[in-house]
Amino acid sequence: KAGVTQTPRYLIKTRGQQVTLSCSPISGHRSVSWYQQTPGQGLQFLFEYFSETQRNKGNFPGRFSGRQFSNSRSEMNVSTLELGDSALYLCASSLGLLLNEKLFFGSGTQLSVL
Amino acid sequence: GESVGLHLPTLSVQEGDNSIINCAYSNSASDYFIWYKQESGKGPQFIIDIRSNMDKRQGQRVTVLLNKTVKHLSLQIAATQPGDSAVYFCAENTRPEGGAGGTSYGKLTFGQGTILTVHP
């Protein structure tokens, strides 16, 4: 069974640009969560989607958004990029049926904002 | 200039030793806990989980202990191998208080991590 797939693996953008990251969950998983990982803040929750609906949201500004498609694939978008948005963005999937489920992570997209 | 970041605890052991990685959590409402291992260039990899109605759970070469009284979680790795070298994170899922709204779907609160180095 294929794991969580994230594309692209690396991205370099400049301030003010926008970026879209993609995530394909494990087959059969309907929940997709996004996390930001930085050396200064560690791993922080962005949002979670299930059946194309956002069910949970972290404390990030509105520049961070996401969506989920009918095949459970998800994208996240960051608009008006800032230097502080440089981070590893991780996607995780789970069945999404229970409040407490183990999350399976992809390898992430490393975003560098110059 | 000096970079600012989390100063992760480190644990250095010899191959074959047992390792114990500790984690303190602050929210007494947390009811689910997971340990993840993250190797360089990879995403966190699930190791073992435990629910708050248990105090011990064992897997292959790993054991998680949960002490709710002092809000402490530990991961024990038996016969540590060089391949176990990685950053280890504990994570908790907190059920929202009744009537407070919101959910805990997909949201794990991660600890800062511990760097485990295993010397051959």
Coordinates of N, CA and C in Angstrom, one line a residue:
Chain A
K1 N 0.8 -1.2 0.0 CA 0.0 0.0 0.0 C 0.9 1.2 0.0
A2 N 0.7 2.1 -0.9 CA 1.5 3.3 -1.0 C 1.2 4.2 0.2
G3 N 2.2 4.9 0.6 CA 2.1 5.9 1.7 C 1.6 7.2 1.3
V4 N 1.6 8.2 2.1 CA 1.2 9.5 1.8 C 2.2 10.1 0.9
T5 N 1.7 10.7 -0.2 CA 2.6 11.3 -1.2 C 2.4 12.8 -1.3
Q6 N 3.5 13.5 -1.1 CA 3.5 15.0 -1.2 C 4.3 15.5 -2.4
T7 N 3.8 16.4 -3.1 CA 4.6 17.1 -4.2 C 4.4 18.6 -4.2
P8 N 5.4 19.3 -4.6 CA 6.7 18.9 -4.9 C 7.5 18.6 -3.6
R9 N 8.7 18.1 -3.8 CA 9.5 17.8 -2.6 C 10.2 19.1 -2.1
Y10 N 10.6 19.9 -3.0 CA 11.2 21.2 -2.7 C 10.6 22.3 -3.5
L11 N 10.6 23.5 -2.9 CA 10.1 24.7 -3.6 C 10.9 25.9 -3.2
I12 N 11.2 26.7 -4.1 CA 11.8 28.0 -3.8 C 11.0 29.1 -4.3
K13 N 10.5 30.0 -3.5 CA 9.7 31.1 -3.9 C 10.3 32.4 -3.4
T14 N 9.7 33.5 -3.9 CA 10.1 34.8 -3.3 C 9.0 35.5 -2.6
R15 N 9.3 36.4 -1.7 CA 8.3 37.1 -0.9 C 7.2 37.7 -1.8
G16 N 6.0 37.5 -1.4 CA 4.8 38.1 -2.1 C 4.2 37.1 -3.0
Q17 N 4.9 36.1 -3.4 CA 4.3 35.0 -4.3 C 3.4 34.2 -3.5
Q18 N 2.7 33.3 -4.3 CA 1.8 32.3 -3.6 C 2.3 30.9 -4.0
V19 N 1.9 29.9 -3.3 CA 2.4 28.6 -3.6 C 1.2 27.6 -3.3
T20 N 1.2 26.5 -4.0 CA 0.2 25.4 -3.8 C 1.0 24.1 -3.6
L21 N 0.7 23.4 -2.5 CA 1.3 22.1 -2.2 C 0.2 21.1 -2.4
S22 N 0.7 19.9 -2.8 CA -0.3 18.8 -3.0 C 0.0 17.6 -2.1
C23 N -1.1 16.9 -1.8 CA -1.0 15.7 -0.9 C -2.0 14.6 -1.4
S24 N -1.4 13.4 -1.6 CA -2.3 12.3 -1.8 C -2.3 11.3 -0.7
P25 N -3.4 11.1 0.0 CA -3.4 10.3 1.2 C -3.3 8.8 0.9
I26 N -3.1 8.0 1.9 CA -3.1 6.6 1.8 C -4.5 6.1 1.2
S27 N -4.5 5.2 0.4 CA -5.7 4.7 -0.2 C -6.7 4.3 0.9
G28 N -7.9 4.8 0.8 CA -8.9 4.5 1.8 C -9.0 5.5 2.9
H29 N -8.0 6.3 3.1 CA -8.0 7.4 4.1 C -8.8 8.6 3.6
R30 N -9.7 9.1 4.4 CA -10.5 10.2 4.0 C -10.2 11.5 4.7
S31 N -9.3 11.4 5.7 CA -8.9 12.6 6.4 C -7.5 13.0 6.1
V32 N -7.3 14.3 5.8 CA -6.0 14.8 5.5 C -5.7 16.0 6.4
S33 N -4.6 16.0 7.1 CA -4.2 17.1 8.0 C -2.9 17.7 7.5
W34 N -2.7 19.0 7.7 CA -1.5 19.6 7.3 C -0.8 20.2 8.6
Y35 N 0.5 20.1 8.5 CA 1.3 20.6 9.6 C 2.5 21.5 9.0
Q36 N 2.9 22.4 9.8 CA 4.1 23.2 9.5 C 5.2 22.9 10.5
Q37 N 6.4 22.6 10.0 CA 7.5 22.2 10.9 C 8.6 23.2 10.7
T38 N 9.0 23.9 11.7 CA 10.2 24.8 11.7 C 11.1 24.6 12.8
P39 N 12.4 24.9 12.7 CA 13.3 24.8 13.8 C 12.9 25.6 15.1
G40 N 12.2 26.7 14.9 CA 11.9 27.5 16.0 C 10.6 27.2 16.7
Q41 N 9.6 26.7 15.9 CA 8.3 26.4 16.5 C 8.0 24.9 16.5
G42 N 8.8 24.1 15.9 CA 8.5 22.7 15.9 C 7.3 22.4 15.0
L43 N 6.5 21.3 15.3 CA 5.4 20.9 14.4 C 4.1 21.6 14.9
Q44 N 3.5 22.3 14.0 CA 2.2 23.0 14.4 C 1.1 22.6 13.4
F45 N 0.0 22.4 13.9 CA -1.2 22.0 13.2 C -1.8 23.2 12.4
L46 N -2.0 23.0 11.1 CA -2.6 24.0 10.2 C -4.2 23.8 10.1
F47 N -4.6 22.6 9.5 CA -6.0 22.3 9.4 C -6.2 20.9 9.0
E48 N -7.4 20.4 9.1 CA -7.8 19.1 8.7 C -9.0 19.1 7.9
Y49 N -9.0 18.2 6.9 CA -10.1 18.0 6.0 C -10.7 16.6 5.9
F50 N -12.0 16.5 5.8 CA -12.6 15.2 5.7 C -13.8 15.4 4.8
S51 N -13.9 14.5 3.8 CA -15.0 14.6 2.8 C -15.2 16.0 2.3
E52 N -14.1 16.6 1.9 CA -14.1 17.9 1.2 C -14.5 19.1 2.2
T53 N -14.6 18.8 3.5 CA -15.0 19.8 4.4 C -13.8 20.0 5.5
Q54 N -13.6 21.3 5.8 CA -12.6 21.6 6.8 C -13.3 21.3 8.2
R55 N -12.7 20.4 9.0 CA -13.3 20.1 10.3 C -12.6 20.7 11.4
N56 N -11.3 21.1 11.2 CA -10.6 21.6 12.3 C -9.5 22.6 11.7
K57 N -9.2 23.6 12.5 CA -8.3 24.6 12.0 C -7.4 25.0 13.1
G58 N -6.1 25.3 12.8 CA -5.1 25.8 13.8 C -5.1 27.3 13.8
N59 N -4.1 27.8 14.5 CA -4.0 29.3 14.6 C -3.0 29.9 13.6
F60 N -3.4 29.8 12.4 CA -2.6 30.4 11.3 C -3.4 31.5 10.6
P61 N -2.7 32.5 10.1 CA -3.4 33.5 9.4 C -4.2 33.0 8.2
G62 N -5.1 33.9 7.7 CA -5.9 33.5 6.6 C -5.2 33.3 5.3
R63 N -3.9 33.7 5.2 CA -3.1 33.4 4.0 C -2.9 31.9 3.8
F64 N -3.1 31.2 4.8 CA -3.0 29.7 4.7 C -4.4 29.1 4.5
S65 N -4.5 28.4 3.4 CA -5.8 27.8 3.1 C -5.6 26.5 2.5
G66 N -6.7 25.7 2.5 CA -6.6 24.4 1.9 C -7.9 24.0 1.3
R67 N -7.9 22.8 0.7 CA -9.1 22.2 0.2 C -8.9 20.7 0.0
Q68 N -10.0 20.0 -0.2 CA -9.9 18.6 -0.4 C -10.8 18.2 -1.5
F69 N -10.4 17.3 -2.3 CA -11.2 16.9 -3.5 C -12.0 15.6 -3.2
S70 N -12.8 15.3 -4.1 CA -13.7 14.1 -3.9 C -12.9 12.8 -3.8
N71 N -11.7 12.8 -4.3 CA -10.9 11.6 -4.2 C -10.0 11.6 -3.0
S72 N -10.2 12.5 -2.1 CA -9.5 12.7 -0.8 C -8.2 13.4 -0.9
R73 N -7.7 13.6 -2.1 CA -6.5 14.4 -2.3 C -6.7 15.8 -1.8
S74 N -5.6 16.4 -1.3 CA -5.7 17.7 -0.7 C -4.6 18.6 -1.2
E75 N -5.0 19.9 -1.2 CA -4.0 20.9 -1.6 C -4.0 22.0 -0.5
M76 N -2.8 22.6 -0.2 CA -2.8 23.8 0.6 C -2.2 24.9 -0.1
N77 N -2.6 26.1 0.1 CA -2.2 27.3 -0.5 C -1.7 28.3 0.5
V78 N -0.6 28.9 0.2 CA -0.1 30.0 1.0 C 0.0 31.2 0.1
S79 N -0.7 32.3 0.4 CA -0.6 33.5 -0.5 C 0.3 34.5 0.2
T80 N 0.7 35.5 -0.6 CA 1.6 36.6 -0.1 C 2.6 36.1 0.8
L81 N 3.5 35.2 0.3 CA 4.5 34.6 1.1 C 5.4 35.5 1.8
E82 N 5.7 35.1 3.0 CA 6.7 35.9 3.9 C 7.9 35.0 4.2
L83 N 9.0 35.7 4.6 CA 10.2 34.9 4.8 C 9.9 33.9 5.9
G84 N 9.1 34.2 6.9 CA 8.8 33.3 8.0 C 8.0 32.1 7.6
D85 N 7.5 32.0 6.4 CA 6.8 30.9 5.9 C 7.7 29.7 5.5
S86 N 9.0 30.0 5.4 CA 10.0 29.0 5.1 C 9.9 27.9 6.1
A87 N 9.6 26.7 5.6 CA 9.3 25.5 6.6 C 9.2 24.3 5.8
L88 N 9.1 23.2 6.5 CA 8.7 21.9 6.0 C 7.2 21.7 6.2
Y89 N 6.5 21.6 5.1 CA 5.0 21.4 5.3 C 4.7 19.9 5.1
L90 N 4.1 19.4 6.1 CA 3.8 18.0 6.2 C 2.3 17.7 6.1
C91 N 2.0 16.7 5.4 CA 0.6 16.2 5.2 C 0.5 14.9 5.9
A92 N -0.6 14.6 6.6 CA -0.8 13.4 7.2 C -2.2 12.9 6.9
S93 N -2.4 11.6 6.8 CA -3.7 11.0 6.5 C -4.1 10.0 7.6
S94 N -5.4 9.9 7.7 CA -6.0 8.9 8.6 C -7.4 8.5 8.0
L95 N -8.0 7.5 8.6 CA -9.3 7.1 8.2 C -10.3 8.2 8.4
G96 N -10.1 9.0 9.5 CA -11.0 10.1 9.8 C -12.3 9.8 10.5
L97 N -12.4 8.6 11.0 CA -13.7 8.2 11.6 C -13.8 8.4 13.1
L98 N -12.6 8.5 13.7 CA -12.6 8.6 15.2 C -11.8 9.9 15.5
L99 N -12.1 10.4 16.7 CA -11.4 11.6 17.1 C -9.9 11.3 17.4
N100 N -9.6 10.1 17.9 CA -8.3 9.8 18.2 C -7.8 8.7 17.2
E101 N -7.1 9.1 16.2 CA -6.5 8.1 15.3 C -5.1 8.4 15.0
K102 N -4.3 7.4 14.7 CA -2.9 7.6 14.4 C -2.9 8.3 13.0
L103 N -2.0 9.2 12.9 CA -1.8 9.9 11.6 C -0.5 9.4 10.9
F104 N -0.6 9.2 9.6 CA 0.5 8.7 8.8 C 1.0 9.9 8.0
F105 N 2.3 10.2 8.1 CA 2.8 11.4 7.5 C 3.5 11.1 6.2
G106 N 3.5 12.1 5.3 CA 4.3 12.1 4.1 C 5.7 12.6 4.4
S107 N 6.5 12.7 3.4 CA 7.9 13.2 3.6 C 8.0 14.7 3.6
G108 N 6.9 15.4 3.2 CA 6.9 16.8 3.3 C 7.3 17.5 2.0
T109 N 7.0 18.8 2.0 CA 7.5 19.7 1.0 C 8.3 20.8 1.7
Q110 N 9.5 20.9 1.3 CA 10.4 21.9 1.9 C 10.3 23.2 1.1
L111 N 9.7 24.2 1.7 CA 9.5 25.5 1.1 C 10.5 26.5 1.6
S112 N 11.2 27.1 0.7 CA 12.1 28.2 1.0 C 11.6 29.5 0.4
V113 N 11.5 30.5 1.2 CA 11.0 31.8 0.7 C 12.2 32.8 0.8
L114 N 12.5 33.4 -0.3 CA 13.7 34.3 -0.4 C 13.3 35.7 -0.5
Chain B
G1 N 24.9 35.3 11.8 CA 24.3 35.5 13.1 C 23.8 34.2 13.7
E2 N 23.5 34.3 14.9 CA 23.0 33.1 15.7 C 21.6 32.8 15.3
S3 N 21.3 31.6 15.0 CA 19.9 31.2 14.7 C 19.2 30.9 16.0
V4 N 17.9 31.2 15.9 CA 17.1 30.9 17.1 C 16.2 29.7 16.8
G5 N 16.2 28.8 17.7 CA 15.4 27.6 17.5 C 15.2 26.8 18.7
L6 N 14.5 25.8 18.7 CA 14.3 24.9 19.8 C 15.6 24.2 20.1
H7 N 16.0 24.2 21.4 CA 17.2 23.4 21.8 C 16.7 22.0 22.2
L8 N 16.8 21.1 21.4 CA 16.3 19.8 21.6 C 17.1 19.0 22.6
P9 N 16.4 18.3 23.6 CA 17.2 17.4 24.5 C 17.9 16.3 23.6
T10 N 19.0 15.9 24.1 CA 19.7 14.8 23.4 C 19.9 13.6 24.3
L11 N 19.9 12.4 23.7 CA 20.2 11.2 24.4 C 21.2 10.4 23.5
S12 N 22.3 10.1 24.1 CA 23.4 9.3 23.4 C 23.6 8.0 24.1
V13 N 23.4 6.9 23.3 CA 23.6 5.6 23.9 C 24.5 4.7 23.0
Q14 N 24.9 3.6 23.6 CA 25.7 2.6 22.9 C 24.7 1.6 22.3
E15 N 25.1 1.1 21.1 CA 24.3 0.0 20.5 C 24.1 -1.1 21.5
G16 N 22.9 -1.6 21.6 CA 22.6 -2.7 22.5 C 22.0 -2.3 23.8
D17 N 22.2 -1.0 24.1 CA 21.7 -0.5 25.4 C 20.2 -0.3 25.2
N18 N 19.5 -0.1 26.4 CA 18.1 0.3 26.3 C 18.0 1.8 26.4
S19 N 17.1 2.4 25.7 CA 16.9 3.9 25.7 C 15.6 4.2 26.3
I20 N 15.6 5.3 27.0 CA 14.3 5.8 27.6 C 14.2 7.3 27.2
I21 N 13.2 7.6 26.5 CA 12.9 9.0 26.1 C 11.7 9.5 26.8
N22 N 11.8 10.7 27.5 CA 10.7 11.2 28.3 C 10.0 12.4 27.7
C23 N 8.8 12.5 28.1 CA 7.9 13.6 27.6 C 6.9 14.0 28.7
A24 N 6.9 15.3 28.9 CA 5.9 15.8 29.8 C 4.8 16.5 29.1
Y25 N 3.5 16.3 29.4 CA 2.4 17.0 28.8 C 1.7 17.8 29.8
S26 N 1.0 18.9 29.4 CA 0.4 19.8 30.3 C -1.1 19.7 30.4
N27 N -1.7 19.2 29.4 CA -3.2 19.2 29.4 C -3.8 17.9 30.0
S28 N -4.4 18.0 31.1 CA -5.0 16.8 31.7 C -6.2 16.3 31.0
A29 N -6.7 17.0 30.0 CA -7.8 16.6 29.2 C -7.3 15.7 28.0
S30 N -6.0 15.6 27.8 CA -5.5 14.8 26.7 C -5.8 13.4 26.9
D31 N -6.3 12.7 25.9 CA -6.7 11.3 26.1 C -6.1 10.3 25.1
Y32 N -5.2 10.8 24.3 CA -4.6 9.9 23.3 C -3.2 10.4 23.0
F33 N -2.2 9.5 23.0 CA -0.8 9.9 22.9 C -0.1 9.0 21.9
I34 N 0.8 9.7 21.1 CA 1.5 8.9 20.1 C 3.0 9.3 20.2
W35 N 3.8 8.3 19.9 CA 5.2 8.5 19.7 C 5.6 8.4 18.2
Y36 N 6.3 9.4 17.7 CA 6.8 9.4 16.3 C 8.3 9.5 16.3
K37 N 8.9 8.9 15.2 CA 10.3 8.9 14.9 C 10.5 9.7 13.6
Q38 N 11.4 10.7 13.6 CA 11.6 11.4 12.4 C 13.1 11.4 12.1
E39 N 13.4 10.8 10.9 CA 14.8 10.8 10.4 C 15.0 11.9 9.5
S40 N 16.2 12.3 9.3 CA 16.6 13.5 8.5 C 16.0 13.3 7.1
G41 N 15.3 14.4 6.6 CA 14.7 14.4 5.3 C 13.4 13.6 5.1
K42 N 12.9 13.1 6.2 CA 11.6 12.3 6.2 C 10.6 12.9 7.1
G43 N 9.4 12.5 6.9 CA 8.3 12.9 7.8 C 8.3 12.0 9.0
P44 N 7.5 12.4 10.0 CA 7.4 11.6 11.2 C 6.8 10.2 10.9
Q45 N 7.4 9.2 11.5 CA 7.0 7.8 11.3 C 6.3 7.3 12.6
F46 N 5.1 6.8 12.5 CA 4.4 6.3 13.7 C 5.2 5.1 14.4
I47 N 5.3 5.2 15.7 CA 6.0 4.1 16.4 C 5.0 3.3 17.2
I48 N 4.3 4.0 18.1 CA 3.3 3.4 19.0 C 2.4 4.4 19.6
D49 N 1.2 4.0 20.0 CA 0.2 4.9 20.6 C -0.3 4.3 21.9
I50 N -1.0 5.2 22.7 CA -1.6 4.7 23.9 C -2.8 5.6 24.2
R51 N -3.8 5.0 24.7 CA -5.0 5.8 25.1 C -4.9 6.1 26.6
S52 N -5.7 7.1 27.1 CA -5.5 7.5 28.5 C -6.1 6.5 29.5
N53 N -6.8 5.5 29.0 CA -7.4 4.4 29.9 C -6.4 3.3 30.1
M54 N -5.2 3.5 29.6 CA -4.1 2.5 29.7 C -2.9 3.2 30.4
D55 N -2.0 2.4 31.0 CA -0.8 3.0 31.5 C 0.5 2.4 30.9
K56 N 0.3 1.4 30.1 CA 1.4 0.7 29.5 C 1.0 0.0 28.2
R57 N 1.8 0.1 27.2 CA 1.5 -0.6 26.0 C 2.9 -1.0 25.3
Q58 N 2.9 -2.2 24.8 CA 4.2 -2.7 24.3 C 4.0 -3.0 22.8
G59 N 5.1 -2.7 22.1 CA 5.2 -3.1 20.7 C 6.5 -3.9 20.5
Q60 N 6.9 -3.9 19.2 CA 8.1 -4.6 18.9 C 9.3 -3.8 19.4
R61 N 10.0 -4.2 20.4 CA 11.2 -3.5 21.0 C 10.8 -2.2 21.6
V62 N 9.6 -1.8 21.6 CA 9.3 -0.5 22.2 C 8.1 -0.7 23.2
T63 N 8.2 0.2 24.3 CA 7.2 0.2 25.3 C 6.9 1.6 25.6
V64 N 5.6 2.0 25.7 CA 5.2 3.3 26.1 C 4.5 3.2 27.5
L65 N 4.9 4.1 28.4 CA 4.4 4.2 29.7 C 3.7 5.5 29.9
L66 N 2.5 5.5 30.5 CA 1.8 6.8 30.7 C 1.5 6.9 32.1
N67 N 1.9 8.0 32.7 CA 1.6 8.3 34.1 C 0.7 9.6 34.1
K68 N -0.6 9.4 34.3 CA -1.5 10.5 34.2 C -1.4 11.4 35.5
T69 N -1.0 10.8 36.6 CA -0.9 11.6 37.8 C 0.1 12.7 37.7
V70 N 1.2 12.5 37.0 CA 2.2 13.5 36.9 C 2.3 14.0 35.5
K71 N 1.4 13.6 34.6 CA 1.3 14.0 33.2 C 2.7 13.7 32.5
H72 N 3.1 12.4 32.5 CA 4.4 12.1 32.0 C 4.2 10.8 31.1
L73 N 4.9 10.9 30.0 CA 4.9 9.8 29.0 C 6.4 9.4 28.7
S74 N 6.6 8.1 28.6 CA 8.0 7.7 28.2 C 7.9 6.6 27.1
L75 N 9.0 6.6 26.4 CA 9.2 5.6 25.3 C 10.4 4.8 25.7
Q76 N 10.3 3.6 25.8 CA 11.5 2.7 26.1 C 11.8 1.9 24.8
I77 N 13.0 2.0 24.4 CA 13.5 1.2 23.2 C 14.5 0.2 23.7
A78 N 14.2 -1.1 23.5 CA 15.1 -2.2 23.9 C 16.1 -2.4 22.9
A79 N 17.3 -2.8 23.3 CA 18.4 -3.2 22.4 C 18.6 -2.2 21.3
T80 N 18.8 -0.9 21.6 CA 18.9 0.2 20.7 C 19.9 -0.1 19.6
Q81 N 19.5 0.2 18.3 CA 20.4 -0.1 17.2 C 20.7 1.3 16.5
P82 N 21.8 1.3 15.8 CA 22.2 2.6 15.0 C 21.0 3.1 14.2
G83 N 20.2 2.2 13.6 CA 19.1 2.6 12.8 C 18.0 3.3 13.6
D84 N 18.1 3.3 14.9 CA 17.1 4.0 15.8 C 17.5 5.5 16.0
S85 N 18.6 5.8 15.5 CA 19.1 7.2 15.6 C 18.1 8.1 14.8
A86 N 17.5 9.1 15.5 CA 16.5 10.0 14.9 C 16.1 11.0 15.9
V87 N 15.1 11.8 15.6 CA 14.4 12.7 16.5 C 13.1 12.0 16.9
Y88 N 12.8 11.9 18.2 CA 11.6 11.3 18.6 C 10.7 12.4 19.2
F89 N 9.4 12.3 18.8 CA 8.4 13.3 19.2 C 7.3 12.5 20.0
C90 N 6.9 13.1 21.1 CA 5.6 12.7 21.6 C 4.5 13.6 21.1
A91 N 3.3 13.1 21.0 CA 2.2 14.0 20.5 C 1.0 13.6 21.3
E92 N 0.1 14.6 21.5 CA -1.1 14.3 22.3 C -2.3 14.9 21.5
N93 N -3.4 14.2 21.7 CA -4.7 14.7 21.1 C -5.6 15.0 22.3
T94 N -6.1 16.2 22.3 CA -6.9 16.7 23.4 C -8.4 16.8 23.0
R95 N -9.2 16.1 23.7 CA -10.7 16.2 23.4 C -11.2 17.6 23.8
P96 N -11.9 18.3 23.0 CA -12.4 19.6 23.4 C -13.3 19.5 24.6
E97 N -13.3 20.5 25.4 CA -14.2 20.5 26.6 C -15.7 20.6 26.1
G98 N -16.5 19.9 26.8 CA -17.9 19.8 26.4 C -18.5 21.2 26.2
G99 N -19.2 21.4 25.2 CA -19.9 22.7 24.9 C -19.0 23.8 24.4
A100 N -17.7 23.5 24.3 CA -16.7 24.6 23.9 C -16.7 24.7 22.4
G101 N -17.3 23.8 21.7 CA -17.2 23.9 20.2 C -15.9 23.4 19.7
G102 N -15.7 23.3 18.4 CA -14.5 22.8 17.8 C -14.3 21.3 17.9
T103 N -13.3 20.8 17.3 CA -13.1 19.4 17.3 C -11.6 19.2 17.5
S104 N -11.2 17.9 17.7 CA -9.8 17.6 17.8 C -9.4 16.7 16.6
Y105 N -10.3 16.6 15.6 CA -9.9 15.8 14.4 C -8.6 16.2 13.8
G106 N -7.7 15.2 13.7 CA -6.5 15.5 12.9 C -5.5 16.4 13.7
K107 N -5.8 16.9 14.8 CA -4.9 17.8 15.5 C -4.2 17.1 16.6
L108 N -2.9 17.0 16.4 CA -2.0 16.5 17.4 C -1.1 17.7 17.9
T109 N -0.9 17.8 19.2 CA 0.0 18.8 19.7 C 1.4 18.0 20.0
F110 N 2.4 18.5 19.3 CA 3.7 17.8 19.4 C 4.6 18.4 20.5
G111 N 5.4 17.6 21.1 CA 6.5 18.0 22.0 C 7.6 18.5 21.1
Q112 N 8.6 19.0 21.8 CA 9.7 19.7 21.0 C 10.6 18.6 20.4
G113 N 10.6 17.4 20.9 CA 11.4 16.3 20.3 C 12.7 16.1 21.1
T114 N 13.2 14.9 21.0 CA 14.5 14.4 21.6 C 15.3 13.8 20.5
I115 N 16.6 14.2 20.5 CA 17.5 13.6 19.5 C 18.2 12.4 20.1
L116 N 18.0 11.3 19.5 CA 18.6 10.0 20.0 C 19.7 9.7 19.0
T117 N 20.9 9.5 19.6 CA 22.1 9.1 18.8 C 22.6 7.8 19.4
V118 N 22.7 6.8 18.5 CA 23.1 5.4 18.9 C 24.5 5.2 18.3
H119 N 25.5 5.0 19.2 CA 26.9 4.7 18.7 C 27.1 3.2 18.6
P120 N 27.7 2.8 17.4 CA 28.0 1.4 17.2 C 29.0 0.9 18.2

